[in-house]
PDB file of C-alpha atoms in Angstrom:
ATOM      1  CA  UNK R  29       0.000   0.000   0.000  1.00  0.00           C
ATOM      2  CA  UNK R  30       0.948   3.626  -0.328  1.00  0.00           C
ATOM      3  CA  UNK R  31       2.584   5.364   2.588  1.00  0.00           C
ATOM      4  CA  UNK R  32       0.925   8.394   4.151  1.00  0.00           C
ATOM      5  CA  UNK R  33       4.368   9.913   4.731  1.00  0.00           C
ATOM      6  CA  UNK R  34       5.311  12.815   2.421  1.00  0.00           C
ATOM      7  CA  UNK R  35       7.866  11.813  -0.187  1.00  0.00           C
ATOM      8  CA  UNK R  36      10.563  14.298  -1.103  1.00  0.00           C
ATOM      9  CA  UNK R  37      11.453  14.384  -4.771  1.00  0.00           C
ATOM     10  CA  UNK R  38      14.622  16.297  -5.429  1.00  0.00           C
ATOM     11  CA  UNK R  39      18.143  15.956  -6.621  1.00  0.00           C
ATOM     12  CA  UNK R  40      21.046  16.294  -4.226  1.00  0.00           C
ATOM     13  CA  UNK R  41      21.783  19.894  -5.155  1.00  0.00           C
ATOM     14  CA  UNK R  42      18.154  20.909  -4.675  1.00  0.00           C
ATOM     15  CA  UNK R  43      17.953  19.267  -1.281  1.00  0.00           C
ATOM     16  CA  UNK R  44      21.210  20.892  -0.201  1.00  0.00           C
ATOM     17  CA  UNK R  45      20.268  24.351  -1.438  1.00  0.00           C
ATOM     18  CA  UNK R  46      19.543  26.879   1.272  1.00  0.00           C
ATOM     19  CA  UNK R  47      17.200  28.645  -1.183  1.00  0.00           C
ATOM     20  CA  UNK R  48      15.073  25.594  -1.939  1.00  0.00           C
ATOM     21  CA  UNK R  49      11.385  26.107  -2.604  1.00  0.00           C
ATOM     22  CA  UNK R  50       8.911  23.562  -1.290  1.00  0.00           C
ATOM     23  CA  UNK R  51       5.580  22.980  -3.012  1.00  0.00           C
ATOM     24  CA  UNK R  52       2.876  20.762  -1.561  1.00  0.00           C
ATOM     25  CA  UNK R  53       0.023  19.208  -3.515  1.00  0.00           C
ATOM     26  CA  UNK R  54      -2.745  16.743  -2.698  1.00  0.00           C
ATOM     27  CA  UNK R  55      -4.128  14.033  -4.922  1.00  0.00           C
ATOM     28  CA  UNK R  56      -7.128  11.751  -4.853  1.00  0.00           C
ATOM     29  CA  UNK R  57      -6.274   9.914  -8.076  1.00  0.00           C
ATOM     30  CA  UNK R  58      -6.387   6.465  -6.477  1.00  0.00           C
ATOM     31  CA  UNK R  59      -9.663   7.011  -4.655  1.00  0.00           C
ATOM     32  CA  UNK R  60      -7.792   6.532  -1.367  1.00  0.00           C
ATOM     33  CA  UNK R  61      -7.366   9.302   1.155  1.00  0.00           C
ATOM     34  CA  UNK R  62      -5.498  12.299  -0.209  1.00  0.00           C
ATOM     35  CA  UNK R  63      -1.751  11.981   0.049  1.00  0.00           C
ATOM     36  CA  UNK R  64       0.697  14.833   0.386  1.00  0.00           C
ATOM     37  CA  UNK R  65       3.606  15.250  -2.006  1.00  0.00           C
ATOM     38  CA  UNK R  66       6.391  17.591  -0.945  1.00  0.00           C
ATOM     39  CA  UNK R  67       8.438  18.777  -3.869  1.00  0.00           C
ATOM     40  CA  UNK R  68      11.749  20.548  -3.273  1.00  0.00           C
ATOM     41  CA  UNK R  69      13.217  22.822  -5.954  1.00  0.00           C
ATOM     42  CA  UNK R  70      16.294  24.978  -5.908  1.00  0.00           C
ATOM     43  CA  UNK R  71      14.498  27.761  -7.743  1.00  0.00           C
ATOM     44  CA  UNK R  72      10.980  29.008  -8.503  1.00  0.00           C
ATOM     45  CA  UNK R  73       9.279  27.852 -11.740  1.00  0.00           C
ATOM     46  CA  UNK R  74       8.759  30.628 -14.287  1.00  0.00           C
ATOM     47  CA  UNK R  75       5.240  29.443 -15.108  1.00  0.00           C
ATOM     48  CA  UNK R  76       2.921  26.471 -15.094  1.00  0.00           C
ATOM     49  CA  UNK R  77       1.902  26.264 -18.754  1.00  0.00           C
ATOM     50  CA  UNK R  78       3.823  23.237 -20.057  1.00  0.00           C
ATOM     51  CA  UNK R  79       3.696  24.354 -23.683  1.00  0.00           C
ATOM     52  CA  UNK R  80       5.178  27.775 -22.922  1.00  0.00           C
ATOM     53  CA  UNK R  81       7.906  27.229 -20.355  1.00  0.00           C
ATOM     54  CA  UNK R  82      11.300  25.735 -21.081  1.00  0.00           C
ATOM     55  CA  UNK R  83      12.416  26.241 -17.481  1.00  0.00           C
ATOM     56  CA  UNK R  84      13.721  23.008 -15.951  1.00  0.00           C
ATOM     57  CA  UNK R  85      12.388  23.934 -12.502  1.00  0.00           C
ATOM     58  CA  UNK R  86       8.885  24.267 -13.927  1.00  0.00           C
ATOM     59  CA  UNK R  87       9.249  20.920 -15.716  1.00  0.00           C
ATOM     60  CA  UNK R  88       9.795  19.135 -12.389  1.00  0.00           C
ATOM     61  CA  UNK R  89       6.408  20.390 -11.232  1.00  0.00           C
ATOM     62  CA  UNK R  90       4.566  20.047 -14.544  1.00  0.00           C
ATOM     63  CA  UNK R  91       5.336  16.359 -15.070  1.00  0.00           C
ATOM     64  CA  UNK R  92       3.289  15.732 -11.937  1.00  0.00           C
ATOM     65  CA  UNK R  93       0.338  17.867 -13.088  1.00  0.00           C
ATOM     66  CA  UNK R  94      -0.097  17.237 -16.833  1.00  0.00           C
ATOM     67  CA  UNK R  95       0.064  14.305 -19.228  1.00  0.00           C
ATOM     68  CA  UNK R  96       0.300  14.083 -22.982  1.00  0.00           C
ATOM     69  CA  UNK R  97      -1.054  11.577 -25.454  1.00  0.00           C
ATOM     70  CA  UNK R  98       1.976   9.389 -24.752  1.00  0.00           C
ATOM     71  CA  UNK R  99       4.520   9.294 -21.939  1.00  0.00           C
ATOM     72  CA  UNK R 100       7.549   7.364 -20.749  1.00  0.00           C
ATOM     73  CA  UNK R 101       7.439   4.811 -17.974  1.00  0.00           C
ATOM     74  CA  UNK R 102      10.112   4.505 -15.283  1.00  0.00           C
ATOM     75  CA  UNK R 103      12.305   2.406 -17.596  1.00  0.00           C
ATOM     76  CA  UNK R 104      12.231   4.980 -20.409  1.00  0.00           C
ATOM     77  CA  UNK R 105       9.826   2.970 -22.559  1.00  0.00           C
ATOM     78  CA  UNK R 106       7.234   4.938 -24.544  1.00  0.00           C
ATOM     79  CA  UNK R 107       3.758   4.027 -23.267  1.00  0.00           C
ATOM     80  CA  UNK R 108       0.192   5.282 -23.714  1.00  0.00           C
ATOM     81  CA  UNK R 109      -0.777   8.380 -21.750  1.00  0.00           C
ATOM     82  CA  UNK R 110      -4.069  10.117 -22.555  1.00  0.00           C
ATOM     83  CA  UNK R 111      -4.175   8.047 -25.738  1.00  0.00           C
ATOM     84  CA  UNK R 112      -4.727   4.354 -25.158  1.00  0.00           C
ATOM     85  CA  UNK R 113      -3.235   3.498 -28.557  1.00  0.00           C
ATOM     86  CA  UNK R 114      -2.152   4.983 -31.882  1.00  0.00           C
ATOM     87  CA  UNK R 115      -1.728   3.962 -35.498  1.00  0.00           C
ATOM     88  CA  UNK R 116       0.871   5.200 -37.969  1.00  0.00           C
ATOM     89  CA  UNK R 117       0.156   5.125 -41.706  1.00  0.00           C
ATOM     90  CA  UNK R 118       2.471   3.128 -43.987  1.00  0.00           C
ATOM     91  CA  UNK R 119       3.891   6.348 -45.458  1.00  0.00           C
ATOM     92  CA  UNK R 120       4.689   7.684 -41.952  1.00  0.00           C
ATOM     93  CA  UNK R 121       2.717  10.899 -42.474  1.00  0.00           C
ATOM     94  CA  UNK R 122      -0.511  10.166 -40.591  1.00  0.00           C
ATOM     95  CA  UNK R 123      -0.811   9.437 -36.874  1.00  0.00           C
ATOM     96  CA  UNK R 124      -4.203   8.461 -35.451  1.00  0.00           C
ATOM     97  CA  UNK R 125      -4.587   8.527 -31.671  1.00  0.00           C
ATOM     98  CA  UNK R 126      -7.361   6.651 -29.873  1.00  0.00           C
ATOM     99  CA  UNK R 127      -8.079   8.531 -26.666  1.00  0.00           C
ATOM    100  CA  UNK R 128      -8.512   7.058 -23.227  1.00  0.00           C
ATOM    101  CA  UNK R 129     -12.086   7.107 -21.962  1.00  0.00           C
ATOM    102  CA  UNK R 130     -13.122   8.543 -18.593  1.00  0.00           C
ATOM    103  CA  UNK R 131     -10.088  10.773 -17.963  1.00  0.00           C
ATOM    104  CA  UNK R 132     -11.102  13.500 -15.533  1.00  0.00           C
ATOM    105  CA  UNK R 133      -9.652  16.939 -15.031  1.00  0.00           C
ATOM    106  CA  UNK R 134      -8.680  18.078 -11.533  1.00  0.00           C
ATOM    107  CA  UNK R 135     -11.454  19.509  -9.413  1.00  0.00           C
ATOM    108  CA  UNK R 136     -10.702  22.401  -7.085  1.00  0.00           C
ATOM    109  CA  UNK R 137     -12.720  24.921  -5.079  1.00  0.00           C
ATOM    110  CA  UNK R 138     -12.660  27.310  -8.049  1.00  0.00           C
ATOM    111  CA  UNK R 139     -12.833  24.848 -10.968  1.00  0.00           C
ATOM    112  CA  UNK R 140     -15.366  22.073 -11.381  1.00  0.00           C
ATOM    113  CA  UNK R 141     -15.058  20.332 -14.750  1.00  0.00           C
ATOM    114  CA  UNK R 142     -18.355  19.585 -16.498  1.00  0.00           C
ATOM    115  CA  UNK R 143     -17.069  16.807 -18.758  1.00  0.00           C
ATOM    116  CA  UNK R 144     -14.272  14.292 -19.196  1.00  0.00           C
ATOM    117  CA  UNK R 145     -11.278  14.585 -21.509  1.00  0.00           C
ATOM    118  CA  UNK R 146     -12.034  14.271 -25.227  1.00  0.00           C
ATOM    119  CA  UNK R 147     -10.706  15.123 -28.697  1.00  0.00           C
ATOM    120  CA  UNK R 148     -11.611  18.803 -28.297  1.00  0.00           C
ATOM    121  CA  UNK R 149      -8.928  19.071 -25.601  1.00  0.00           C
ATOM    122  CA  UNK R 150      -6.281  17.685 -27.953  1.00  0.00           C
ATOM    123  CA  UNK R 151      -7.364  20.095 -30.679  1.00  0.00           C
ATOM    124  CA  UNK R 152      -7.246  23.051 -28.266  1.00  0.00           C
ATOM    125  CA  UNK R 153      -3.795  22.081 -26.991  1.00  0.00           C
ATOM    126  CA  UNK R 154      -2.226  21.869 -30.434  1.00  0.00           C
ATOM    127  CA  UNK R 155      -4.255  24.473 -32.320  1.00  0.00           C
ATOM    128  CA  UNK R 156      -3.213  27.190 -29.907  1.00  0.00           C
ATOM    129  CA  UNK R 157       0.405  26.326 -30.743  1.00  0.00           C
ATOM    130  CA  UNK R 158      -0.210  25.969 -34.491  1.00  0.00           C
ATOM    131  CA  UNK R 159      -2.434  28.991 -35.138  1.00  0.00           C
ATOM    132  CA  UNK R 160      -0.957  32.427 -34.386  1.00  0.00           C
ATOM    133  CA  UNK R 161      -4.510  33.855 -34.641  1.00  0.00           C
ATOM    134  CA  UNK R 162      -6.025  31.370 -32.189  1.00  0.00           C
ATOM    135  CA  UNK R 163      -8.331  33.208 -29.713  1.00  0.00           C
ATOM    136  CA  UNK R 164      -6.375  31.846 -26.751  1.00  0.00           C
ATOM    137  CA  UNK R 165      -3.216  33.536 -28.014  1.00  0.00           C
ATOM    138  CA  UNK R 166      -5.043  36.849 -28.123  1.00  0.00           C
ATOM    139  CA  UNK R 167      -6.098  36.459 -24.478  1.00  0.00           C
ATOM    140  CA  UNK R 168      -2.725  35.007 -23.413  1.00  0.00           C
ATOM    141  CA  UNK R 169      -0.018  36.178 -25.836  1.00  0.00           C
ATOM    142  CA  UNK R 170       2.671  33.519 -25.819  1.00  0.00           C
ATOM    143  CA  UNK R 171       5.328  31.686 -27.761  1.00  0.00           C
ATOM    144  CA  UNK R 172       5.911  27.950 -27.732  1.00  0.00           C
ATOM    145  CA  UNK R 173       9.695  27.425 -27.753  1.00  0.00           C
ATOM    146  CA  UNK R 174       9.951  23.626 -27.826  1.00  0.00           C
ATOM    147  CA  UNK R 175       7.100  23.232 -30.296  1.00  0.00           C
ATOM    148  CA  UNK R 176       8.551  25.721 -32.787  1.00  0.00           C
ATOM    149  CA  UNK R 177      12.229  24.888 -32.231  1.00  0.00           C
ATOM    150  CA  UNK R 178      11.458  21.257 -33.066  1.00  0.00           C
ATOM    151  CA  UNK R 179       9.711  22.348 -36.267  1.00  0.00           C
ATOM    152  CA  UNK R 180       6.353  20.931 -35.248  1.00  0.00           C
ATOM    153  CA  UNK R 181       4.604  24.189 -36.157  1.00  0.00           C
ATOM    154  CA  UNK R 182       5.702  23.767 -39.778  1.00  0.00           C
ATOM    155  CA  UNK R 183       5.516  19.967 -39.997  1.00  0.00           C
ATOM    156  CA  UNK R 184       1.961  19.423 -38.735  1.00  0.00           C
ATOM    157  CA  UNK R 185      -0.100  19.941 -41.880  1.00  0.00           C
ATOM    158  CA  UNK R 186      -3.479  19.096 -40.358  1.00  0.00           C
ATOM    159  CA  UNK R 187      -5.057  18.129 -37.056  1.00  0.00           C
ATOM    160  CA  UNK R 188      -8.501  16.547 -37.176  1.00  0.00           C
ATOM    161  CA  UNK R 189     -11.111  15.357 -34.706  1.00  0.00           C
ATOM    162  CA  UNK R 190     -12.518  12.128 -36.155  1.00  0.00           C
ATOM    163  CA  UNK R 191     -14.861  11.636 -33.198  1.00  0.00           C
ATOM    164  CA  UNK R 192     -14.847  12.397 -29.454  1.00  0.00           C
ATOM    165  CA  UNK R 193     -12.169   9.770 -28.818  1.00  0.00           C
ATOM    166  CA  UNK R 194     -10.059   9.898 -31.971  1.00  0.00           C
ATOM    167  CA  UNK R 195      -7.707  12.535 -33.396  1.00  0.00           C
ATOM    168  CA  UNK R 196      -5.498  12.459 -36.480  1.00  0.00           C
ATOM    169  CA  UNK R 197      -2.285  14.371 -37.137  1.00  0.00           C
ATOM    170  CA  UNK R 198      -1.104  14.643 -40.734  1.00  0.00           C
ATOM    171  CA  UNK R 199       2.513  15.673 -41.260  1.00  0.00           C
ATOM    172  CA  UNK R 200       4.172  17.398 -44.205  1.00  0.00           C
ATOM    173  CA  UNK R 201       7.300  15.279 -43.839  1.00  0.00           C
ATOM    174  CA  UNK R 202       8.140  11.984 -42.151  1.00  0.00           C
ATOM    175  CA  UNK R 203       9.329  12.522 -38.580  1.00  0.00           C
ATOM    176  CA  UNK R 204      10.528   9.276 -37.013  1.00  0.00           C
ATOM    177  CA  UNK R 205      10.533  10.893 -33.565  1.00  0.00           C
ATOM    178  CA  UNK R 206       7.033  12.423 -33.779  1.00  0.00           C
ATOM    179  CA  UNK R 207       5.388  10.152 -31.190  1.00  0.00           C
ATOM    180  CA  UNK R 208       8.397  10.385 -28.870  1.00  0.00           C
ATOM    181  CA  UNK R 209       8.282  14.182 -29.122  1.00  0.00           C
ATOM    182  CA  UNK R 210       4.629  14.102 -28.049  1.00  0.00           C
ATOM    183  CA  UNK R 211       5.804  12.634 -24.735  1.00  0.00           C
ATOM    184  CA  UNK R 212       7.594  15.883 -23.910  1.00  0.00           C
ATOM    185  CA  UNK R 213       5.852  18.213 -21.477  1.00  0.00           C
ATOM    186  CA  UNK R 214       5.178  20.938 -24.082  1.00  0.00           C
ATOM    187  CA  UNK R 215       2.678  18.512 -25.667  1.00  0.00           C
ATOM    188  CA  UNK R 216       0.751  17.923 -22.420  1.00  0.00           C
ATOM    189  CA  UNK R 217      -2.983  18.115 -22.887  1.00  0.00           C
ATOM    190  CA  UNK R 218      -4.676  21.144 -21.365  1.00  0.00           C
TER     191      UNK R 218
END
């Protein structure tokens, strides 16, 4: 069973730093009683939007808050995340992701989600990075350093919602690392 003791996650330099920042969060993901996670950082994150920040301190926090379509397990193996599976076309240009059913967003005192995760969330996440005229970018002007530096803004030709649980990416050019890149925090679903 899980321990009720807080677990410190830090590297040696963070733990030794006299300027360390401690962040505490609660989770009810297992249905058990909420458990406390104490997270020690040697600096303060510059933001909590995974697609915007390239700050390593923020990444330590964000990997515990967001998840992409795919992720890596503790052995470094690529595994399903918010997508339960995916198909790649023979020509390597089309990626179809089949989304996990029943994924819930966090509930807080000030935010109560009215629905579960679906294809619209994937479209929002990537369209705001792809489309410079996206309404979200007008309300929250931002750049997406990893997304653009990796050329994803120019290589994703089309993003489609096939149904509530299926999305399709069409690329301009073959990118053998496309799925692996989607495991990076900038591609976390929001």
